Short mmCIF file of C-alpha atoms in Angstrom, two decimals:
data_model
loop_
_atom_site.label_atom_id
_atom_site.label_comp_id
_atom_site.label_asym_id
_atom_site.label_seq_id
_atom_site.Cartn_x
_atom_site.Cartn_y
_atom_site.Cartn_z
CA UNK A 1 -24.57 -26.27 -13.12
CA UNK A 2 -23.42 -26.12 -17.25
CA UNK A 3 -21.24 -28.82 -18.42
CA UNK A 4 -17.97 -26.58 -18.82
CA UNK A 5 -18.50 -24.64 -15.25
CA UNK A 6 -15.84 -25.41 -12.32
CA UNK A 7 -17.25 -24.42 -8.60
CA UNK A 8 -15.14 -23.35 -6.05
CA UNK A 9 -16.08 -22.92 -2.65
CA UNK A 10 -15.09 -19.71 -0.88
CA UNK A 11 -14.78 -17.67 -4.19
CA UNK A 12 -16.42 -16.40 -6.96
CA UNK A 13 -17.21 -18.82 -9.58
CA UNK A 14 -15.59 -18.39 -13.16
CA UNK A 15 -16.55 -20.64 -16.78
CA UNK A 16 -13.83 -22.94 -16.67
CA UNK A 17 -12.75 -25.45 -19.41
CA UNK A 18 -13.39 -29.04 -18.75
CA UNK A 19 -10.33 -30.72 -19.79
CA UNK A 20 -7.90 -31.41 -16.94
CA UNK A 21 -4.99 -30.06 -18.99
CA UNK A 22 -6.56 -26.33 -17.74
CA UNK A 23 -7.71 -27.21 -14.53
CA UNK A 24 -4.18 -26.63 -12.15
CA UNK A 25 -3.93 -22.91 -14.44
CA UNK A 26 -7.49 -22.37 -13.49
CA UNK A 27 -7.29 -23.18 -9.77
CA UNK A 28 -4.82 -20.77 -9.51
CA UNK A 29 -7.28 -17.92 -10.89
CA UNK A 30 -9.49 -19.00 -8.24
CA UNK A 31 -7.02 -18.26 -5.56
CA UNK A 32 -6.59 -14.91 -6.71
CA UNK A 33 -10.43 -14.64 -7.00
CA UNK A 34 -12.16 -12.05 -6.03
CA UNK A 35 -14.38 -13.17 -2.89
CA UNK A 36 -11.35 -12.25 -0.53
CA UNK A 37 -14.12 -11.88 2.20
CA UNK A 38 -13.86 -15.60 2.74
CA UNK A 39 -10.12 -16.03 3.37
CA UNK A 40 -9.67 -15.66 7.12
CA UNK A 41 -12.64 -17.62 7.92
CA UNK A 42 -12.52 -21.82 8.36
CA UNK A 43 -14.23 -23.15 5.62
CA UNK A 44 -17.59 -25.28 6.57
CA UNK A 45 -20.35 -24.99 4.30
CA UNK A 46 -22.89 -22.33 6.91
CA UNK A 47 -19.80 -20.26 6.35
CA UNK A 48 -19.93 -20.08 2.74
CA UNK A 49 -22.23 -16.59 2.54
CA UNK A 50 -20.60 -14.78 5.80
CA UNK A 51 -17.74 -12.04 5.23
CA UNK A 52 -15.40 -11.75 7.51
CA UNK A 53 -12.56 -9.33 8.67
CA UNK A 54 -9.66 -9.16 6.57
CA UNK A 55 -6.35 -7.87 8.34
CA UNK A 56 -5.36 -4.36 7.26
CA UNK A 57 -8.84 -4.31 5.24
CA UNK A 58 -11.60 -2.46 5.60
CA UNK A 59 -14.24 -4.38 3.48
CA UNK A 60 -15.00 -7.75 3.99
CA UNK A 61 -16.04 -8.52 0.54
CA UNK A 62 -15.84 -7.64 -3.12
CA UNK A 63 -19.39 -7.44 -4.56
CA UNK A 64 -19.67 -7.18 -8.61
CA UNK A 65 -19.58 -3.31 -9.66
CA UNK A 66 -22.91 -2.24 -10.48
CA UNK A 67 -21.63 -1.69 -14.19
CA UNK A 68 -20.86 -5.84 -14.46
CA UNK A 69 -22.96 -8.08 -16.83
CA UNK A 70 -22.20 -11.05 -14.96
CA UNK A 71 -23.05 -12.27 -11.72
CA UNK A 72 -21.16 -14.98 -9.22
CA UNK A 73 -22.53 -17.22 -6.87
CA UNK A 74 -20.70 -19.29 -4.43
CA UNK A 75 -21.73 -23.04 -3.43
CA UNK A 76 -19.39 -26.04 -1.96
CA UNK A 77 -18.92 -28.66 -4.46
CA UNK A 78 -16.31 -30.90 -2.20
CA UNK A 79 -13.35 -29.40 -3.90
CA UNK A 80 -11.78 -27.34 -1.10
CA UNK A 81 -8.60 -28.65 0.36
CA UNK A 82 -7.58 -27.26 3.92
CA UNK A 83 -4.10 -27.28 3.04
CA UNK A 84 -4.11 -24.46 0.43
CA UNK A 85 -2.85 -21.44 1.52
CA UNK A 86 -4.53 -18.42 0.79
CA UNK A 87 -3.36 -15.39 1.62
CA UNK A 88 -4.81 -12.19 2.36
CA UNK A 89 -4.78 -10.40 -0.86
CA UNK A 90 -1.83 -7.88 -1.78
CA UNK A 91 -1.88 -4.54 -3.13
CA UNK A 92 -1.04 -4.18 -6.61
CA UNK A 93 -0.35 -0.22 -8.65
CA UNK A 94 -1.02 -0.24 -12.27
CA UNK A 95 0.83 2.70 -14.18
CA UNK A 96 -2.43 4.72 -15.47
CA UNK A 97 -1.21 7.39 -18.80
CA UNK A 98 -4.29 9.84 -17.79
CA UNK A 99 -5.40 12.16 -20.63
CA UNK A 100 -6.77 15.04 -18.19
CA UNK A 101 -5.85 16.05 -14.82
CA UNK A 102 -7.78 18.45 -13.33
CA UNK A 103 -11.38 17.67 -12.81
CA UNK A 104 -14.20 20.24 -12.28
CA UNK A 105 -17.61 20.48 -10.63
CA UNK A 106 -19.87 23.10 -9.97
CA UNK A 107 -21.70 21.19 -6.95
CA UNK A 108 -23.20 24.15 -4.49
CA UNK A 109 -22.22 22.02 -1.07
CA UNK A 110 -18.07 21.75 -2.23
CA UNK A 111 -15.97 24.37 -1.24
CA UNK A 112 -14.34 23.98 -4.64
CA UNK A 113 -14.48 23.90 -7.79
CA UNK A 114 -11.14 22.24 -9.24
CA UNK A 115 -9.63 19.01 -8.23
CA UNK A 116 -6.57 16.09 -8.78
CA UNK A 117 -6.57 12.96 -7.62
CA UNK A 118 -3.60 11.40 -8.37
CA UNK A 119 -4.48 8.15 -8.30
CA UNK A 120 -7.88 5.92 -8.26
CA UNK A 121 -8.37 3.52 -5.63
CA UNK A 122 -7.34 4.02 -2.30
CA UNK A 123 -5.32 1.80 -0.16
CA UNK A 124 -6.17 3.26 3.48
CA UNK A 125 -9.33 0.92 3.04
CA UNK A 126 -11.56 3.66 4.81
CA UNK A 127 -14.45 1.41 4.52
CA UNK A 128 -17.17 4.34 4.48
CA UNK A 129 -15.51 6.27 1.60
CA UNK A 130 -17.90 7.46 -0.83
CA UNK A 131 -15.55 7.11 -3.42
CA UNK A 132 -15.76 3.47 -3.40
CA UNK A 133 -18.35 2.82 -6.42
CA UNK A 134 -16.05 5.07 -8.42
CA UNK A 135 -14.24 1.70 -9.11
CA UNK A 136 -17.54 0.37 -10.83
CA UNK A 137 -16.39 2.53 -13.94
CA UNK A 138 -13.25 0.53 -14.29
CA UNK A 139 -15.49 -2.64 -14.06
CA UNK A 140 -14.22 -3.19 -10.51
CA UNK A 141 -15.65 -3.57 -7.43
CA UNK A 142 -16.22 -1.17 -4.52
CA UNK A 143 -14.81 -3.74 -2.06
CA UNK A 144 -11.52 -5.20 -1.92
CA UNK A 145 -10.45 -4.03 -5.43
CA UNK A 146 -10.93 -0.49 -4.50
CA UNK A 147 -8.05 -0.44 -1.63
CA UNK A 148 -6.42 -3.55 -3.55
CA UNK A 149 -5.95 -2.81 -6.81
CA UNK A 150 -4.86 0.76 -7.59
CA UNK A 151 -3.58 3.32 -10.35
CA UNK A 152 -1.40 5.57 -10.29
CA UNK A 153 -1.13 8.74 -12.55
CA UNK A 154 2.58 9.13 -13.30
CA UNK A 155 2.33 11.36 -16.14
CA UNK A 156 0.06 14.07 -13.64
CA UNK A 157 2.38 16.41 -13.27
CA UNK A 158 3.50 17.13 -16.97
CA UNK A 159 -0.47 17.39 -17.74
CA UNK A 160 -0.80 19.72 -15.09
CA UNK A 161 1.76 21.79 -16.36
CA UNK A 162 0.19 21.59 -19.74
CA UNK A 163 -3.16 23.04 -18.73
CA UNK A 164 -2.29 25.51 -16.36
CA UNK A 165 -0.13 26.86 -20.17
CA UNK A 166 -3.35 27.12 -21.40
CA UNK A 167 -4.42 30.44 -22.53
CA UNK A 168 -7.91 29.84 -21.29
CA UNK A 169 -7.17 28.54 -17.89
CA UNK A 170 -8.72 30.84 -14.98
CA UNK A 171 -7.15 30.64 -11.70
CA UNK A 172 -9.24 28.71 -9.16
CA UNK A 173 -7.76 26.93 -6.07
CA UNK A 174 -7.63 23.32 -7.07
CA UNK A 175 -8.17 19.96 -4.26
CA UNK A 176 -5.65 17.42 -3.42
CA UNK A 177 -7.74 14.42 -2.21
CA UNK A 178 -11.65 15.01 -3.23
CA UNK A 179 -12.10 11.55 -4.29
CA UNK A 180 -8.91 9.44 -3.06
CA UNK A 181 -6.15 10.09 -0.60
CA UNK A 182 -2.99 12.41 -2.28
CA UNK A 183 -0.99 10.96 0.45
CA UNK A 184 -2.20 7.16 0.85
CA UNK A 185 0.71 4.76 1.20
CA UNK A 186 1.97 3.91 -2.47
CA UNK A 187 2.89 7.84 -2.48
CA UNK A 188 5.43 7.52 -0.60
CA UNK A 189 6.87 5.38 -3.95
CA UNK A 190 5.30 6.96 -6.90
CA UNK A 191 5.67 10.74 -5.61
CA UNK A 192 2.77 11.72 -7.66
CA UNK A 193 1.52 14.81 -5.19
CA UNK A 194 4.90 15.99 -4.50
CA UNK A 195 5.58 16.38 -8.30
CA UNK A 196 1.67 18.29 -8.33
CA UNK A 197 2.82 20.52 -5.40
CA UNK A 198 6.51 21.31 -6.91
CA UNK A 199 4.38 22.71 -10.14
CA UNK A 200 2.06 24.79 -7.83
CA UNK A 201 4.98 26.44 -6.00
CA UNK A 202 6.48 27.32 -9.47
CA UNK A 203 3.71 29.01 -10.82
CA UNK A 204 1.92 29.87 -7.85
CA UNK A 205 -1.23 28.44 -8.09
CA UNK A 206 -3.28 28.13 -4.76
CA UNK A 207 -4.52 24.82 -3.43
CA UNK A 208 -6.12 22.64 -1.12
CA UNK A 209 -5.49 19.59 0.31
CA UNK A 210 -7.41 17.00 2.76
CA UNK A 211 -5.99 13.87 3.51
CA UNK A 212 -5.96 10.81 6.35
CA UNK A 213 -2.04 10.52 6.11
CA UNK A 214 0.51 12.31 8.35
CA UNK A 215 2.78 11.59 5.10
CA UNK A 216 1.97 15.10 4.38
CA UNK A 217 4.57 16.30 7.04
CA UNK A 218 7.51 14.69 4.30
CA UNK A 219 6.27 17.83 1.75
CA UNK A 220 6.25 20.72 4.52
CA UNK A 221 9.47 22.08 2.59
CA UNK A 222 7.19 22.79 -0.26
CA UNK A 223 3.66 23.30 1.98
CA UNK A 224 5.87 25.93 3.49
CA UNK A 225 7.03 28.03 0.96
CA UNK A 226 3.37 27.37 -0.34
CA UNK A 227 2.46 29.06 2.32
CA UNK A 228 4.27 32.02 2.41
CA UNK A 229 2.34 33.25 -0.63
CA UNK A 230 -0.80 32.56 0.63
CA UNK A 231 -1.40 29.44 -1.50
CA UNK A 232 -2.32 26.60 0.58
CA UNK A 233 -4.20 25.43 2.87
CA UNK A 234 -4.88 21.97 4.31
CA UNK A 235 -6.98 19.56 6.38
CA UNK A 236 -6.37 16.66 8.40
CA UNK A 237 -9.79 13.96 8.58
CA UNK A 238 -10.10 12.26 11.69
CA UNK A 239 -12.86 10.25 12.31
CA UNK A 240 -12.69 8.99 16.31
CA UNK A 241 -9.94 9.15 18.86
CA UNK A 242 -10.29 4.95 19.02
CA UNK A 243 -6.96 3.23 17.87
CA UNK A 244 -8.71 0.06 17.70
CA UNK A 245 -11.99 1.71 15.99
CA UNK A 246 -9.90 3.07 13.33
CA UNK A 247 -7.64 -0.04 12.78
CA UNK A 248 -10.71 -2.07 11.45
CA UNK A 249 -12.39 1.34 9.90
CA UNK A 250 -10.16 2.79 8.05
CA UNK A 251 -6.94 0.01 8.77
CA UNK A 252 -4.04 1.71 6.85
CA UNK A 253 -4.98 5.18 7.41
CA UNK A 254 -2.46 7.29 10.28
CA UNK A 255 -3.68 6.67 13.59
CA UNK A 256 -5.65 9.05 15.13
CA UNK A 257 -3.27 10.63 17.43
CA UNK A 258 -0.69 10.86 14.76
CA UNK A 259 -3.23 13.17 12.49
CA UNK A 260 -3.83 15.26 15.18
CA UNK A 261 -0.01 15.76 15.92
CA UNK A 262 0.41 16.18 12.14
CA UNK A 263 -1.83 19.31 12.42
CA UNK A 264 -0.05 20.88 15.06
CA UNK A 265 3.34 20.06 13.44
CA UNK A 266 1.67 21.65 9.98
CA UNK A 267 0.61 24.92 12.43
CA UNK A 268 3.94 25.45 13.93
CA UNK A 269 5.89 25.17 10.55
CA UNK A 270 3.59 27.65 9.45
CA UNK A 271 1.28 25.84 6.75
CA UNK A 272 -2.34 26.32 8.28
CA UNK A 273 -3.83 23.33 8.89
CA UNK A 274 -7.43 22.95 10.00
CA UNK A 275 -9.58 19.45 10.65
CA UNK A 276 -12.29 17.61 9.24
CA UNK A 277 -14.34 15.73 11.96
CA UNK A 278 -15.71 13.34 8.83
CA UNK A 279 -17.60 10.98 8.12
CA UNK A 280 -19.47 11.24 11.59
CA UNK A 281 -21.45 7.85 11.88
CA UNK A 282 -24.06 8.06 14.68
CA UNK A 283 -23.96 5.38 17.63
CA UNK A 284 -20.31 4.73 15.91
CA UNK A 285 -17.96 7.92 16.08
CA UNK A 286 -20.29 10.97 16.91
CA UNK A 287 -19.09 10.84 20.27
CA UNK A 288 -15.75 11.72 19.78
CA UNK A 289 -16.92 15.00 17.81
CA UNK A 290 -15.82 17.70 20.77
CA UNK A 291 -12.94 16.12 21.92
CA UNK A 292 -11.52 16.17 18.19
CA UNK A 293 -12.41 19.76 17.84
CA UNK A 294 -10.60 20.48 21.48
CA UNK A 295 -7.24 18.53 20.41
CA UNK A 296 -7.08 20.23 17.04
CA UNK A 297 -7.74 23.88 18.19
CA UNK A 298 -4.66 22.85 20.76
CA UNK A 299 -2.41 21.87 17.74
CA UNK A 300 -3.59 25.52 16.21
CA UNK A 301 -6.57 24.68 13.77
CA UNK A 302 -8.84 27.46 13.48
CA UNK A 303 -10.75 26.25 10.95
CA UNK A 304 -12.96 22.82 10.55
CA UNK A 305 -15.54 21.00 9.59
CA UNK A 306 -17.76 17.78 9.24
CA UNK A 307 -20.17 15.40 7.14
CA UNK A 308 -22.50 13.19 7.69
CA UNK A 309 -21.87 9.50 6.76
CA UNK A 310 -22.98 9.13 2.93
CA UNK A 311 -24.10 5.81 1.64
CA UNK A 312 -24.31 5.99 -2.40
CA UNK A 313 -24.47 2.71 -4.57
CA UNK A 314 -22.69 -0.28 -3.53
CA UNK A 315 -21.43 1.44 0.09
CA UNK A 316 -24.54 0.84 1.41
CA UNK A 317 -24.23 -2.88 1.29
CA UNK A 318 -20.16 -2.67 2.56
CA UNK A 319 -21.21 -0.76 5.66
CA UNK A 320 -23.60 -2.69 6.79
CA UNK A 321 -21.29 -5.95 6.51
CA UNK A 322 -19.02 -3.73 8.82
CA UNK A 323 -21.49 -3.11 11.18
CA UNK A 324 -22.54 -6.81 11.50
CA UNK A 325 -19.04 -7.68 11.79
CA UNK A 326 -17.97 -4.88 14.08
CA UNK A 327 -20.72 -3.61 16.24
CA UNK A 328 -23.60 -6.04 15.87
CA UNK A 329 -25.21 -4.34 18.70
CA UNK A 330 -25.60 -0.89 16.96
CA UNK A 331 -25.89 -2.05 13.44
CA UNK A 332 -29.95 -2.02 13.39
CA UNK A 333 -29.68 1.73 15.33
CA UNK A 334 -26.69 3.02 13.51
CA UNK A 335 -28.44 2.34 10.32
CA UNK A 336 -32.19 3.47 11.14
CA UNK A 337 -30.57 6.83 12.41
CA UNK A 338 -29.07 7.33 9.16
CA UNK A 339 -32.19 6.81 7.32
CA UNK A 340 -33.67 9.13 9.42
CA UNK A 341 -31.22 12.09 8.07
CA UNK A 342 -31.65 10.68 4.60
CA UNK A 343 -35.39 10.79 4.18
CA UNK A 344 -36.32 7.32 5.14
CA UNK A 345 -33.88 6.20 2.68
CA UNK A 346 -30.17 4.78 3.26
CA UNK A 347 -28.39 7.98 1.25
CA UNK A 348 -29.72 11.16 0.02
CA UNK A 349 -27.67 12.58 -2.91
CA UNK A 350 -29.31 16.25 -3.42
CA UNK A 351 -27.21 19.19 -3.10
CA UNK A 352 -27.61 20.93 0.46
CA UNK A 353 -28.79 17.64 2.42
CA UNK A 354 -26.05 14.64 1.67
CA UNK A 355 -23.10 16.12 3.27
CA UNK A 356 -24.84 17.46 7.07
CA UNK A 357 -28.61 15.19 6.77
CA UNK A 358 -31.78 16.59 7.85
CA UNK A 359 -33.80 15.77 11.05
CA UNK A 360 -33.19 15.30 14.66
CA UNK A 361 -30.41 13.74 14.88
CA UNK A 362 -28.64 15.77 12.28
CA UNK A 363 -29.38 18.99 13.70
CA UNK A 364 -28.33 17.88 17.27
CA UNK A 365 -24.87 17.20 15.61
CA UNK A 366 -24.83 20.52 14.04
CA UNK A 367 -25.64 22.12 17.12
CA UNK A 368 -22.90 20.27 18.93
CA UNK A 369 -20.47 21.35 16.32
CA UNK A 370 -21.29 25.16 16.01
CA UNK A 371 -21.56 25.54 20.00
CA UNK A 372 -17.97 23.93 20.16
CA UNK A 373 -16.38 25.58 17.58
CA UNK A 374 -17.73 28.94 18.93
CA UNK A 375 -16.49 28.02 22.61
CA UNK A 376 -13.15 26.89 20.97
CA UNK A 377 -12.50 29.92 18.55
CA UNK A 378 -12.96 27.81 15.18
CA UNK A 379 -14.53 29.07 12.08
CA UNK A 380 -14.73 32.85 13.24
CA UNK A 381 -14.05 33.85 10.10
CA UNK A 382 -17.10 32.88 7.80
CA UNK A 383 -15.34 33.44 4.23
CA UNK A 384 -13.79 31.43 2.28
CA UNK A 385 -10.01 30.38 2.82
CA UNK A 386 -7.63 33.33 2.08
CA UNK A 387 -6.02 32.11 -0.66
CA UNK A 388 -4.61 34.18 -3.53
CA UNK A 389 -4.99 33.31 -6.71
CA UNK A 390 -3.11 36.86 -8.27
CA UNK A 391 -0.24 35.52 -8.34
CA UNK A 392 -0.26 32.73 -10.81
CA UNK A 393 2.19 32.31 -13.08
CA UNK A 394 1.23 30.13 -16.32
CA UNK A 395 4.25 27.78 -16.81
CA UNK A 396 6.56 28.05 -19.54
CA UNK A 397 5.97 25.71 -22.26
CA UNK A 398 9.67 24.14 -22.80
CA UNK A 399 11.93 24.80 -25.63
CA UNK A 400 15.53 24.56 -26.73
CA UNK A 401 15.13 28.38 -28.10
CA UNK A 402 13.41 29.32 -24.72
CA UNK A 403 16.95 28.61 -22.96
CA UNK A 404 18.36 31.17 -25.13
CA UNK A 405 16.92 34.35 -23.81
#
């Protein structure tokens, strides 16, 4: 160990300053540090390497970002104290000033080609989200910081209004909630997709939206009138029918039940609402793939679909902690399974295998999900959604003179 570096046990170590003047402002840094994974668990030192469940959490660590020049080990010195309270580690929303708004792809397996995500990070904690390592570009990690620390994109709407004025915008339906939940729970605070969706209505401009969150059901006003013009149309992911699966899977998410009503209180107010059976983990979830169909078709979804689970970067690493942690039984099958649909390896990025997998087991669940969607009435209708994008109306740009006339 160097002269002027301070271990603590349980976190991530930091270069500290010697002097004791610094020491009580630096052992405060350490509680906030980021090895969270360590909180809930007595502290003895076999324990010192072994993640454990967080409440209301989905990853039990936070693992440097790939994109971080320096690395942190954790050792016991003899400077833990067992009567200093740690406590699980809060959410906290920094206002982000965003210079774009709209993002676009032109990936062959993505039913679009437009998207917003209003903000980054995502505090449902879905711990097999593939959007995860995203937070590696803000030199953050993938664990805890990505449903911990968030950012939020107040000034979305007013850039959205500016490029939908521009004279070289095309009409395209654009996606709430590619990367990170439009309706995760600091919306209901910042307001960020309502303020997208009151600009959509105005100039009716067709969209999309998928989301984990029956928070949607507080913007049916405008998902409504939406819909009346053929403009919208959105999906509900649910994952398994398990309360207590999806409390430690993806812990601040809407329970399951409570999606699935969602999409048959969406139906009946007349926004069309379809399902997303997604991520399906094998030996994990991919039971529950019929009976979701079933319950959704009953709340009036006649349209769905599914992935595969994907694995890119550092989410390989995060879901097998939650497999130790959770199902130590399956962990060895769940993940040999998937790296039979990925090619021998744990993900497969290339366009037309990483959403659906190749090989045995990935063709039974196809199978499973075009024979039940058949029996059920789902996806009879092979286009893409009818959504019209004729109607759109460029915004005004704003003006006193404009007022005049």
């Amino acid at each position: 160990m160097s002269p002027g570096a301070l271990h603590v046990p349980g976190y991530k170590n930091r270069r500290m300053a010697s002097h004791l003047g610094d020491f009580k402002h630096r052992r405060k840094r350490c509680d906030r540090s980021r090895h969270t994974g360590y909180m809930n668990r007595p502290f003895s030192p076999e324990n010192l390497d072994k993640p454990t469940r967080i409440k209301g959490r989905g990853a039990a660590s936070n693992p440097e970002g790939r994109f971080e020049s320096l690395t942190r080990t954790i050792e016991d010195d003899g400077w833990y104290r067992d009567d200093v309270d740690v406590s699980r580690p809060a959410t906290t929303v920094t206002i982000e000033t965003a210079r774009s708004i709209i993002s676009r792809n032109n990936s062959p397996d993505i039913g679009f080609d437009q998207s917003i995500n209003p903000y980054r990070g995502c505090e449902h904690g879905c711990v097999y989200c593939y959007a995860r390592p995203s937070h590696g570009y803000l030199n953050l990690s993938a664990g805890i910081d990505f449903e911990t620390r968030l950012f939020a994109k107040t000034n979305a709407a007013a850039l959205l209004r500016t490029e939908l004025a521009k004279r070289s915008y095309v009409c395209s339906p654009i996606n709430l909630g590619a990367n990170t939940d439009p309706y995760q729970p600091i919306e209901r605070k910042h307001r960020i997709t309502r303020q997208i969706l009151e600009v959509l209505l105005e100039t009716r401009h067709p969209l999309t939206i998928i989301t984990k969150n029956s928070m949607i059901e507080r913007d049916v006003d405008l998902l409504a009138e939406l819909a009346k013009y053929k403009l919208v149309h959105a999906f509900v992911s649910v994952t398994s029918l398990d309360n207590k699966l999806s409390s430690s899977l993806e812990p601040r998410a809407s329970a399951p039940h409570r999606r699935l009503e969602t999409v048959a209180n969406l139906n009946a107010a007349g926004v069309p609402c379809g399902v997303m059976v997604a991520p399906i983990i094998p030996f994990v979830t991919d039971q529950y793939l019929e009976r979701i169909l079933e319950q959704a078709a009953a709340g009036g979804a006649n349209r769905a679909g599914y992935t595969i689970l994907r694995l890119p970067w550092e989410l390989k690493d995060l879901m097998r902690e939650w497999l130790d942690l959770h199902v130590p039984d399956r962990a060895e099958r769940v993940m040999s399974n998937i790296r039979q649909m990925r090619g021998g390896r744990d993900n497969d990025p290339n366009f037309g295998r990483r959403m659906r997998g190749e090989g045995v087991t990935a063709d039974l669940i196809k199978q499973r999900f075009t024979i039940t969607s058949r029996k059920l009435g789902i996806n009879k209708v092979r286009t893409n959604l009818d959504l019209d994008t004729t109607a759109f109306q460029p915004p005004r740009a704003e003006s006193p003179q404009a007022s005049l006339f």
